[in-house]
Amino acid sequence: MSKLDTPKLETYLQTPALKSDSMASSGPFKANADMQKSLGFPGEKIDNWQQVAIEKMGETIEKYRSIPVFLDACVKCGACADKCHYFLGTGDPKNMPVARQDLFRSVYRRHFTFAGKYFPKLVGAKEFDESMLDDWYNYFHQCSECRRCSVYCPYGIDTAEITMAAREVMNAIGVGQKYCNQILGKVKKIGNNLGMPEPALRDTLLDLEEEIEEDTGVAVKLPLDNEGAEILLITPSADFFAEPHIDGLIGYAKVFHQSGASWTLSSYASEGANFGMFIGNYDIMREGALRIRKAALDLGVKRIIVGECGHAWRVAYSFWNTLTGIGGGAADEYALQLQNQLDQNYPQPQHIIEYTYDLIQKGQLAFDKSKNDHRTVTFHDSCNVARGSNMGGIENGQFLLPREVIKAACNNFVDMSESTIKASTFCCGGGGGLLTDDLLELRVKGALPRMQALKQSEETSGVNTLAALCAICKSQFSKVLPYYDFDPFMVVSVHQLVSEALLLDGDNSQQESKTL
Amino acid sequence: MSLISILFAVFFYLAVLLCLVGVTLKVAQYASTPVPLKIPTAPAPLTKFGVVLRMMREVFLFASLFRASKWTWLFGWLFHWALVLLFIRHLPYFWPGEAPQILHQTEPLKYAAFPLIFGLSGLLARRFFVDRVRYISAPSDYLLLLLLIAIALTGVLMTFAHYYPDMGMVYSFAEGLITLNWSELPSESVFLAHIFMVFVLIAIFPISKMLHAPGVFFSPTLNQVDDARKKRHISDWAIDKEKNSKSG
Ligand code: SF4
Ligand code: SF4
């Protein structure tokens, strides 16, 4: 654990005093030429970058209505100013959502509005110069695109949209971020963020099968590339190797096993995460989604289910149908083929939580909740699930379903303070392409609001387990919890809780423990 | 007609023209710009009816702002509603011919000037005293508030402190602007200042942050139905892209 000045947890969340430019030099590493080129971006900052950047800004303004509307509509009321976890954790005023937008807006005003062209000083219009670009790079990489600000803005202004547009502009002039672009290169080449090839994946899955059988005596399978399976599971690749993610994967496998469904993973589309969203690039995001469509077609599955990953679920739920036509309405040959192939009795895609929840509702899963009695569990709503998706097709289902699944598996559940959960949830501090060690200071500080709420529930209700349903949240919490004197192992997958309490047919160990 | 009457009449038409043309252009821009992705924000309605309710909560009650900051909400909400009431109060002046009976009952609406000034002063005070709001304020943000306050104050001077102009002349000047039957403008300076500033306000509408008024209706985070899995939502440019790429 490296030394950092970790903020102190107070009894209540405090709005910090402004510390101007305190995070001005805390931007992430830049992508090198190879990483940039592999995605079709210029290898390094181009000579006429200003001109190209302005053109690219113009393009985003023409292609995305959110951009001109958000840039024009802001009245600088400041309602969003104290809603961002990065501002709350760092006090840097440029981490206030409106100030972050203003980096984009001031250039927009200078080049695209009457007032800014003729009265720049009056309306805060600014030139796109080197120092502005530095600010763009730093502060648009200190936004996790969590959309919390949008919930409080009277016009729904979503800073995430501006951040995505800004990253798109920066990539177009050859100024990309290493973490995102390196990972996207790996997906493109190999199919997952880790660059884990098929044989390694197969080995991992076999190991897991052995482990489960040793634990339970039941031969739970984790099939790979199983043609003709009913269900294709798309999950973030972190589920294959990282702790505590892997225990969630075991949980999904047990649920599938118990439901009797045939299912499979795909080695071609072994990644649910889609960092194309983080860099605001429609084409790259679409490529990722098309990989999944191809895998679904090749394997001939009837259903697509998405594992625990926040932004992956936003992309799947909100964007897949747009990007690849997996639901209804697309007319190209592949989409039509897929529409015929998929079972239209189910929403496509579905989240693993929806799948498990349905089984619980139908009484098809039995639990020994006492297995989780050593835990007092609270649930962290992941920002992309909470503010970018739905579950169950009912209003606020994305808040309800995960809690119901947890409660089916655990006796002790308590929520954290109302202003920090559900639609108002705080980002873990590592989302939006910021889960990299070169941003550790930002990540630790950005976790402050969540840590504060957790501390409060620990003190008042004895919470000792933090359940999450996002690969990024889980990794981020594992890393930052110790900075706030929490046990890093207190974070678990929702499906780990399911896994631990689920009764499997033919599991001797559990039957014994029950009769004891 | 006096020179000043002519100048004011011209300025009025110019301001209204700028405003109408500017807002039309902006609305046309917003309306014609595609929304390629479904991006409703939480709590997202699942039906069209839900979107209508959400919009009404935002437009009439400022629901999100209420959640965000009670003071800003109080000041902002009072100011906007007072403005609406005072707008109604001003309608009889411009009504061609005999105004309907109901508009003659609007006299008590003049008291809306006080919540208006209270709200605006609160917002201005926030800009000065809350360090976060001060940081994000440009000169234009202060000036717009000052302009509104000055309009309200001159109005109050006329209504409550006996600086009122010859009301008969006001009626015929205002009505004349609408019916193109121009007449002489009263020359009281408070009155002239009042309407001059209102004309400025109208003129700068489409080049200022007052665009939030049409903008809010175009905000995709607020006006979209959360039904991405049920219906395909796609923009024209994305369809073109699909047609052009071989693998679909
Ligand atoms: S999207 Fe999240 S991280 Fe970005 S400015 Fe808004 S609140 Fe902050
Ligand atoms: S809440 Fe919305 S309108 Fe107010 S300052 Fe923030 S982005 Fe601007």
PDB file of C-alpha atoms in Angstrom, chain A residues 8 13 61 226 232 238 249 270 276 451 463 502:
ATOM      1  CA  LYS A   8     -10.122  11.489   7.106  1.00  0.00           C
ATOM      2  CA  LEU A  13     -19.904  13.989   4.577  1.00  0.00           C
ATOM      3  CA  ILE A  61     -22.079  18.890 -31.593  1.00  0.00           C
ATOM      4  CA  ASN A 226     -20.581 -24.990 -26.273  1.00  0.00           C
ATOM      5  CA  LEU A 232     -24.654 -17.303 -23.687  1.00  0.00           C
ATOM      6  CA  ALA A 238     -12.122  -9.944 -14.407  1.00  0.00           C
ATOM      7  CA  LEU A 249     -18.636 -16.431 -11.470  1.00  0.00           C
ATOM      8  CA  SER A 270     -14.939 -13.337 -23.594  1.00  0.00           C
ATOM      9  CA  GLY A 276     -15.504   2.058 -26.107  1.00  0.00           C
ATOM     10  CA  MET A 451     -16.250   5.066   2.485  1.00  0.00           C
ATOM     11  CA  VAL A 463     -21.917  -3.915   8.549  1.00  0.00           C
ATOM     12  CA  LEU A 502     -27.508 -21.830  -2.511  1.00  0.00           C
TER      13      LEU A 502
END
